[in-house]
Amino acid sequence: MLKKIYGDIKSFLLFFPRLSLLFEKTQNYLLRRRNNQVPHVASNELKRVAEVLVSPGWNMNYGKGLMHEKLEEEFAAYVGTNYAVAVNTGGMALQMSLRALGVKPGDEVLHQVDTCMANPFAVMNAFATPILTDISGDTFMMDFNDAEKSISKNTKVIMPIHMWGNPCNMDKVQELADKHKLHVIEDSCLSLGAAWKGKKTGSMGNVGVFSLGCIKPIQAGEGGVITTNDAALAKELRTLRSWGEMTAEYGVRDHKELAWNGRMSEIVAAVGLEQLRGYSAQLEKKMEALELFKSYLTQREGIQIVDAGVNGVSSYGQVVLKLNAPALGLSKKELMHSMTENGVIHWHANFEPVNQLQFFTQGNWKKWITAGDLQKAESNFTRKFSNSERVYAEEGLGLNNSHFLSKKEVNELILKMDKILKKK
Ligand SMILES: Cc1ncc(COP(=O)(O)O)c(C=O)c1O
């Protein structure tokens, strides 16, 4: 019934454009308020999706000037690169980047061990070998000394992962890349808006890779974007995302490279575009809320936020905490238990070390990695990663973004944390 009344009002207002706009704005505002959760409508998503649906351009191959092109233009401007290429997921963005950079079977790609399975799987789906590195106990991201020990003639790519919105030390990444002639793929799936020495993550490597999927800084249901300053690479990426068909970019109907369907739907592009437009305001609000939490934590011992340090700006895709159990008087396990009891949404800071998952422990990877230095791969997957293992078991804890949507949510979080920490 309500839906019908709502539909009738909307149709009636179509005759009064100004009133219709006001109605739409009110509707968006109410949606945002009702959806005080992550993800939520950040701007004019409804309007933009409707624009696609009333047009014939639902697929990115249906003409020019479509929604994904607007998203690409604004995404590149936001990140600070010359080009952005919209694709269907962050994982596909990683695979396509590896292919476009010329990575071949047997080539090795370095990334930290405690990350989403998307990283080793994307590397393997591009027929390359992931070589896992430990993390630093301070930043919870790639330990560059450890990474360098694994570099051999097969190493072609270094893939820093800006974990949960904290920027990696890109000076160190570039130093290693220059010294060993490596390509740099910045996995920025969790770090839209973060920066290192004033440059946004995703703008410093050969390519930056973003995801618009679940638990990402902006979300569109699914989606991915690749950023780059390299015109030839952008051209190749646009070809690879459409089964490598060369007409649009090279003017010949032909295929020269093994490729995928990596296209982004225009409907997804519409949501992504408006999410991006609303992102700066969201981020600002989150930073204000976070300041309250930071000042609360200064009164507590044994718990601190892991952030970017003086050279970086974090975008806090998740607020990462480092725990010191003896000083805190609680183990990570006990703290997580109390948080669950008190309704504080949390998770591990990083992911589990991927080499502890069945795919690696049971040797299933052997079915898929068949070229290159297999002995090196085996000893890499079975080695110890002391810092990552300790962070996962004892020190790292992540707080969900929903606690930092505004001052209201963070004040509730502080009350709950205070109760938990005082009761210990
Ligand atoms: C660090 C990281 N890289 C890549 C991905 C893959 O993104 P998608 O799920 O869009 O394929 C994820 C997804 O969670 C991620 O966390």
XYZ file of C-alpha atoms and ligand atoms in Angstrom:
440
model
C 0.000 0.000 0.000
C 2.734 2.439 1.105
C 4.723 1.479 -1.968
C 1.752 2.346 -4.184
C 1.245 5.772 -2.542
C 4.938 6.425 -2.877
C 4.876 5.438 -6.577
C 1.830 7.658 -7.204
C 3.482 10.688 -5.567
C 6.606 10.106 -7.598
C 4.741 9.859 -10.901
C 2.712 12.974 -10.062
C 5.862 14.941 -9.225
C 7.395 14.161 -12.601
C 5.281 17.080 -13.889
C 7.046 19.425 -11.404
C 10.812 19.003 -11.877
C 11.866 21.128 -8.891
C 9.510 19.378 -6.507
C 10.619 16.063 -7.952
C 14.253 16.917 -7.186
C 13.365 17.914 -3.627
C 11.471 14.645 -3.212
C 14.475 12.706 -4.439
C 16.855 14.529 -2.104
C 14.571 13.881 0.866
C 14.318 10.255 -0.143
C 18.118 9.931 -0.327
C 18.499 11.655 3.041
C 15.990 9.294 4.660
C 17.679 6.302 3.057
C 21.029 7.384 4.393
C 19.591 7.880 7.891
C 17.728 4.622 7.890
C 20.767 2.850 6.544
C 23.158 4.020 9.212
C 25.290 1.036 8.396
C 27.971 0.041 5.945
C 27.360 0.133 3.025
C 24.846 2.900 2.675
C 23.634 5.347 0.070
C 26.208 8.140 -0.024
C 24.905 10.396 -2.751
C 22.494 10.034 -5.699
C 22.779 6.289 -6.331
C 19.032 5.808 -6.971
C 18.888 8.515 -9.589
C 22.013 7.342 -11.367
C 20.859 3.701 -11.504
C 17.497 4.848 -12.877
C 19.376 6.771 -15.577
C 21.008 3.538 -16.724
C 17.820 1.537 -16.542
C 15.813 3.888 -18.722
C 18.616 3.921 -21.297
C 19.633 1.014 -23.554
C 23.218 1.229 -22.246
C 23.238 -1.531 -19.623
C 26.514 -3.041 -20.824
C 29.783 -1.147 -21.212
C 30.090 -2.330 -24.785
C 26.890 -0.510 -25.778
C 28.337 2.735 -27.069
C 30.303 5.719 -25.838
C 29.861 8.199 -22.996
C 28.425 5.523 -20.719
C 28.364 5.466 -16.934
C 31.611 3.499 -16.513
C 33.454 6.216 -18.426
C 32.232 8.846 -15.959
C 33.300 6.590 -13.101
C 36.730 6.113 -14.698
C 37.210 9.829 -15.197
C 36.262 10.754 -11.646
C 38.113 7.794 -10.115
C 41.346 8.738 -11.893
C 40.931 12.365 -10.779
C 40.330 11.285 -7.183
C 43.330 8.945 -7.039
C 45.541 11.292 -9.051
C 46.332 9.169 -12.122
C 45.881 9.781 -15.827
C 43.718 6.691 -16.365
C 41.302 4.406 -14.575
C 39.865 1.209 -16.026
C 36.601 -0.136 -14.570
C 36.346 -3.921 -14.199
C 34.076 -6.391 -12.448
C 36.012 -7.237 -9.253
C 39.202 -6.368 -7.388
C 40.494 -9.908 -7.967
C 39.981 -9.586 -11.719
C 41.758 -6.222 -11.546
C 44.784 -7.984 -10.026
C 44.789 -10.778 -12.635
C 44.373 -8.409 -15.536
C 47.148 -6.158 -14.240
C 49.537 -9.111 -14.046
C 48.664 -10.136 -17.614
C 48.999 -6.573 -18.917
C 52.420 -6.284 -17.266
C 53.579 -9.374 -19.144
C 53.724 -11.793 -16.195
C 54.087 -15.381 -17.412
C 53.884 -18.899 -15.900
C 56.770 -19.393 -13.471
C 57.141 -15.692 -12.695
C 56.922 -14.800 -9.015
C 54.893 -12.122 -7.265
C 55.722 -10.979 -3.736
C 52.980 -10.136 -1.255
C 52.394 -10.407 2.478
C 51.198 -13.750 3.854
C 48.301 -12.488 5.959
C 45.868 -11.221 3.388
C 42.704 -12.096 1.558
C 42.946 -15.332 -0.472
C 42.174 -13.080 -3.466
C 45.876 -12.150 -3.583
C 47.487 -15.591 -3.989
C 44.547 -16.812 -6.078
C 44.649 -13.851 -8.467
C 48.383 -14.427 -8.878
C 47.799 -18.109 -9.586
C 44.856 -17.442 -11.881
C 47.298 -15.371 -13.904
C 49.538 -18.535 -13.930
C 52.212 -16.943 -11.726
C 53.542 -18.020 -8.308
C 52.782 -16.060 -5.139
C 55.799 -15.750 -2.868
C 54.661 -14.911 0.649
C 56.432 -12.487 2.963
C 56.192 -11.829 6.674
C 54.913 -8.513 8.018
C 56.457 -5.902 10.244
C 55.255 -6.106 13.848
C 54.777 -2.306 13.804
C 52.909 -1.611 10.555
C 51.275 -5.062 10.120
C 52.279 -4.790 6.436
C 55.067 -6.195 4.258
C 58.421 -6.610 6.011
C 60.772 -5.334 3.307
C 63.865 -7.074 4.695
C 62.046 -10.373 4.672
C 60.695 -9.662 1.172
C 64.147 -8.928 -0.220
C 65.487 -12.293 0.987
C 62.952 -14.020 -1.322
C 63.826 -12.134 -4.490
C 65.337 -14.221 -7.277
C 65.600 -13.986 -11.055
C 61.978 -15.207 -11.296
C 60.591 -12.331 -9.197
C 58.759 -9.919 -11.471
C 56.278 -8.060 -9.294
C 56.065 -6.626 -5.799
C 52.492 -6.250 -4.589
C 52.271 -4.042 -1.493
C 48.859 -4.365 0.170
C 47.695 -1.172 1.867
C 46.050 -3.160 4.600
C 42.790 -1.783 5.952
C 43.509 1.704 4.680
C 47.021 2.100 6.076
C 49.485 3.077 3.330
C 52.602 0.939 2.919
C 55.950 2.680 2.977
C 56.109 3.340 -0.775
C 59.699 4.646 -0.576
C 60.800 1.174 0.508
C 58.631 -0.490 -2.146
C 60.112 1.664 -4.891
C 63.652 1.106 -3.588
C 63.203 -2.674 -3.888
C 61.459 -2.334 -7.251
C 64.259 -0.177 -8.687
C 67.032 -2.364 -7.280
C 65.563 -5.632 -8.595
C 63.677 -4.320 -11.656
C 60.230 -5.275 -10.398
C 56.817 -4.012 -11.435
C 54.713 -2.544 -8.636
C 51.038 -3.427 -8.242
C 49.568 -1.501 -5.333
C 46.697 -3.497 -3.883
C 44.562 -0.560 -2.773
C 41.354 -2.574 -2.465
C 41.027 -1.552 1.185
C 42.637 1.887 1.041
C 40.728 4.328 -1.169
C 41.606 7.820 0.070
C 44.782 6.852 1.951
C 48.045 8.577 1.007
C 51.819 8.234 1.319
C 53.769 11.511 1.392
C 50.817 13.344 -0.153
C 50.222 10.844 -2.962
C 47.087 8.720 -2.891
C 47.481 4.956 -2.711
C 47.025 3.484 -6.168
C 48.857 6.363 -7.855
C 52.471 5.366 -7.167
C 52.973 1.903 -8.675
C 52.720 0.770 -12.298
C 49.097 0.162 -11.425
C 46.796 0.549 -8.446
C 43.988 -1.923 -7.898
C 40.684 -1.168 -6.146
C 37.614 -3.186 -5.228
C 34.016 -1.995 -4.852
C 32.962 -5.319 -3.315
C 31.989 -6.166 0.257
C 33.649 -4.435 3.226
C 35.473 -2.043 0.877
C 35.739 1.767 1.411
C 33.122 2.382 -1.297
C 30.812 -0.357 -2.443
C 28.679 -1.078 -5.456
C 27.643 -4.658 -4.795
C 30.761 -5.753 -6.694
C 33.257 -3.992 -8.915
C 36.899 -3.125 -9.403
C 39.013 -0.307 -10.801
C 42.618 -0.236 -12.043
C 44.483 3.079 -11.984
C 47.624 3.893 -13.950
C 49.585 6.712 -15.547
C 50.703 4.494 -18.426
C 48.611 5.079 -21.585
C 49.710 1.830 -23.279
C 48.918 -0.209 -20.177
C 45.461 1.387 -19.869
C 44.777 0.534 -23.509
C 45.822 -3.075 -22.980
C 43.727 -3.336 -19.798
C 40.641 -2.030 -21.607
C 41.204 -4.732 -24.223
C 41.823 -7.544 -21.730
C 38.581 -6.816 -19.870
C 36.528 -7.650 -22.961
C 37.983 -11.071 -23.843
C 40.968 -9.331 -25.403
C 38.952 -8.232 -28.437
C 41.075 -5.578 -30.131
C 38.646 -3.572 -32.263
C 37.878 -0.746 -29.822
C 41.489 -0.037 -28.798
C 43.598 -1.208 -31.750
C 41.159 -0.924 -34.668
C 41.448 -4.577 -35.767
C 39.100 -7.437 -35.080
C 41.586 -9.830 -33.519
C 42.767 -11.396 -30.207
C 46.442 -11.588 -29.258
C 46.358 -12.341 -25.527
C 44.574 -14.846 -23.280
C 41.886 -12.778 -21.555
C 38.671 -12.747 -19.514
C 35.292 -11.092 -19.287
C 36.249 -8.425 -16.766
C 33.585 -5.930 -17.726
C 31.806 -3.810 -15.133
C 28.026 -3.592 -15.455
C 26.748 -0.089 -16.158
C 24.342 -0.475 -13.220
C 27.274 -1.151 -10.921
C 29.141 1.792 -12.452
C 26.197 4.056 -11.579
C 26.324 3.011 -7.917
C 30.126 3.247 -7.831
C 30.107 6.739 -9.307
C 27.735 8.104 -6.676
C 29.544 6.251 -3.883
C 32.733 7.942 -4.994
C 31.023 11.347 -5.108
C 29.821 10.910 -1.531
C 33.071 9.419 -0.233
C 35.020 12.528 0.823
C 32.171 13.704 3.040
C 31.890 10.227 4.576
C 35.607 10.071 5.194
C 35.614 13.466 6.856
C 32.858 12.402 9.220
C 34.714 9.173 10.001
C 37.922 11.083 10.797
C 36.045 13.355 13.225
C 34.498 10.361 14.956
C 37.853 8.616 15.076
C 39.493 11.558 16.861
C 37.169 10.917 19.822
C 38.189 7.260 19.901
C 41.874 8.139 19.615
C 41.678 10.488 22.560
C 39.791 7.824 24.547
C 42.574 5.302 23.837
C 45.259 7.650 25.163
C 43.788 6.962 28.602
C 44.199 3.205 28.250
C 47.296 1.075 28.379
C 48.039 -1.914 26.178
C 45.844 -0.914 23.237
C 46.787 1.442 20.402
C 45.752 2.245 16.844
C 48.097 1.054 14.094
C 48.290 3.887 11.617
C 50.371 5.426 8.912
C 52.890 7.460 10.939
C 54.034 10.955 9.974
C 54.447 10.221 6.250
C 51.067 8.699 5.661
C 47.368 9.343 5.882
C 45.197 6.352 6.653
C 41.649 6.004 5.379
C 40.836 3.367 8.044
C 38.982 0.777 5.995
C 38.900 -0.941 9.354
C 40.429 0.555 12.505
C 43.372 -1.702 13.304
C 44.400 -2.075 16.941
C 47.605 -3.452 18.381
C 47.175 -5.169 21.721
C 49.668 -5.769 24.480
C 47.951 -8.400 26.611
C 49.985 -8.025 29.830
C 49.516 -4.225 29.868
C 45.859 -4.525 28.909
C 45.135 -7.297 31.426
C 43.221 -9.234 28.764
C 44.272 -11.631 26.026
C 43.088 -11.058 22.470
C 40.796 -14.058 22.806
C 39.238 -12.731 26.023
C 38.826 -9.270 24.553
C 37.155 -10.641 21.427
C 34.820 -12.700 23.586
C 33.775 -9.665 25.681
C 33.322 -7.595 22.544
C 30.976 -10.194 21.099
C 29.008 -10.273 24.351
C 28.719 -6.480 24.298
C 27.796 -6.173 20.635
C 31.046 -4.592 19.463
C 31.574 -5.666 15.848
C 35.214 -6.664 15.403
C 37.519 -8.963 13.507
C 41.169 -9.892 13.263
C 43.371 -7.013 12.178
C 44.767 -8.781 9.141
C 43.554 -11.998 7.607
C 44.876 -15.397 8.703
C 48.275 -16.307 7.205
C 47.090 -17.876 3.946
C 49.685 -20.662 4.041
C 47.772 -22.095 7.039
C 44.714 -22.760 4.881
C 44.016 -26.196 3.383
C 44.826 -25.106 -0.133
C 48.445 -24.708 0.946
C 48.742 -27.145 3.882
C 47.363 -30.058 1.817
C 49.514 -29.224 -1.170
C 46.523 -28.447 -3.443
C 48.513 -25.609 -4.963
C 50.671 -28.231 -6.711
C 47.831 -28.889 -9.176
C 48.033 -25.304 -10.361
C 51.605 -24.098 -10.038
C 53.449 -26.171 -12.581
C 56.158 -23.862 -13.895
C 59.091 -22.066 -12.316
C 60.971 -22.865 -9.119
C 58.624 -25.349 -7.436
C 61.071 -26.143 -4.651
C 61.277 -22.494 -3.716
C 57.464 -22.275 -3.707
C 57.195 -25.327 -1.459
C 59.672 -24.048 1.084
C 58.027 -20.606 1.008
C 54.563 -22.038 1.688
C 55.791 -24.247 4.545
C 58.062 -21.740 6.291
C 57.318 -19.869 9.504
C 56.018 -16.291 9.393
C 56.594 -15.299 13.032
C 55.180 -11.771 13.000
C 52.091 -12.604 10.987
C 51.346 -15.610 13.168
C 51.779 -13.579 16.374
C 49.659 -10.680 15.092
C 46.897 -13.052 14.087
C 46.947 -14.985 17.379
C 47.697 -12.271 19.925
C 48.179 -8.692 18.846
C 45.959 -7.610 15.979
C 42.325 -6.629 16.275
C 40.128 -4.746 13.823
C 37.109 -2.575 14.544
C 34.399 -2.454 11.920
C 33.705 0.815 10.119
C 30.141 0.920 11.428
C 31.543 2.163 14.782
C 32.907 5.307 13.139
C 30.052 6.519 10.959
C 29.489 9.547 13.183
C 30.075 10.794 16.721
C 26.918 9.001 17.870
C 28.268 5.540 16.973
C 31.741 6.205 18.325
C 30.363 7.418 21.653
C 28.425 4.171 21.936
C 31.611 2.255 21.133
C 33.558 4.146 23.804
C 30.925 3.363 26.459
C 31.026 -0.327 25.568
C 34.824 -0.492 25.435
C 35.026 1.276 28.781
C 32.713 -1.285 30.317
C 34.750 -4.154 28.876
C 38.133 -2.761 29.845
C 37.113 -1.697 33.348
C 35.555 -5.069 34.134
C 38.668 -7.107 33.301
C 43.332 -6.904 0.036
C 42.345 -7.408 -0.965
N 42.718 -7.533 -2.255
C 41.858 -7.972 -3.196
C 40.574 -8.309 -2.882
C 39.654 -8.829 -3.967
O 38.595 -7.988 -4.239
P 37.229 -8.584 -4.858
O 36.516 -9.271 -3.740
O 36.517 -7.383 -5.372
O 37.625 -9.525 -5.942
C 40.151 -8.225 -1.564
C 38.774 -8.633 -1.194
O 38.379 -8.752 -0.058
C 41.052 -7.747 -0.570
O 40.697 -7.640 0.709
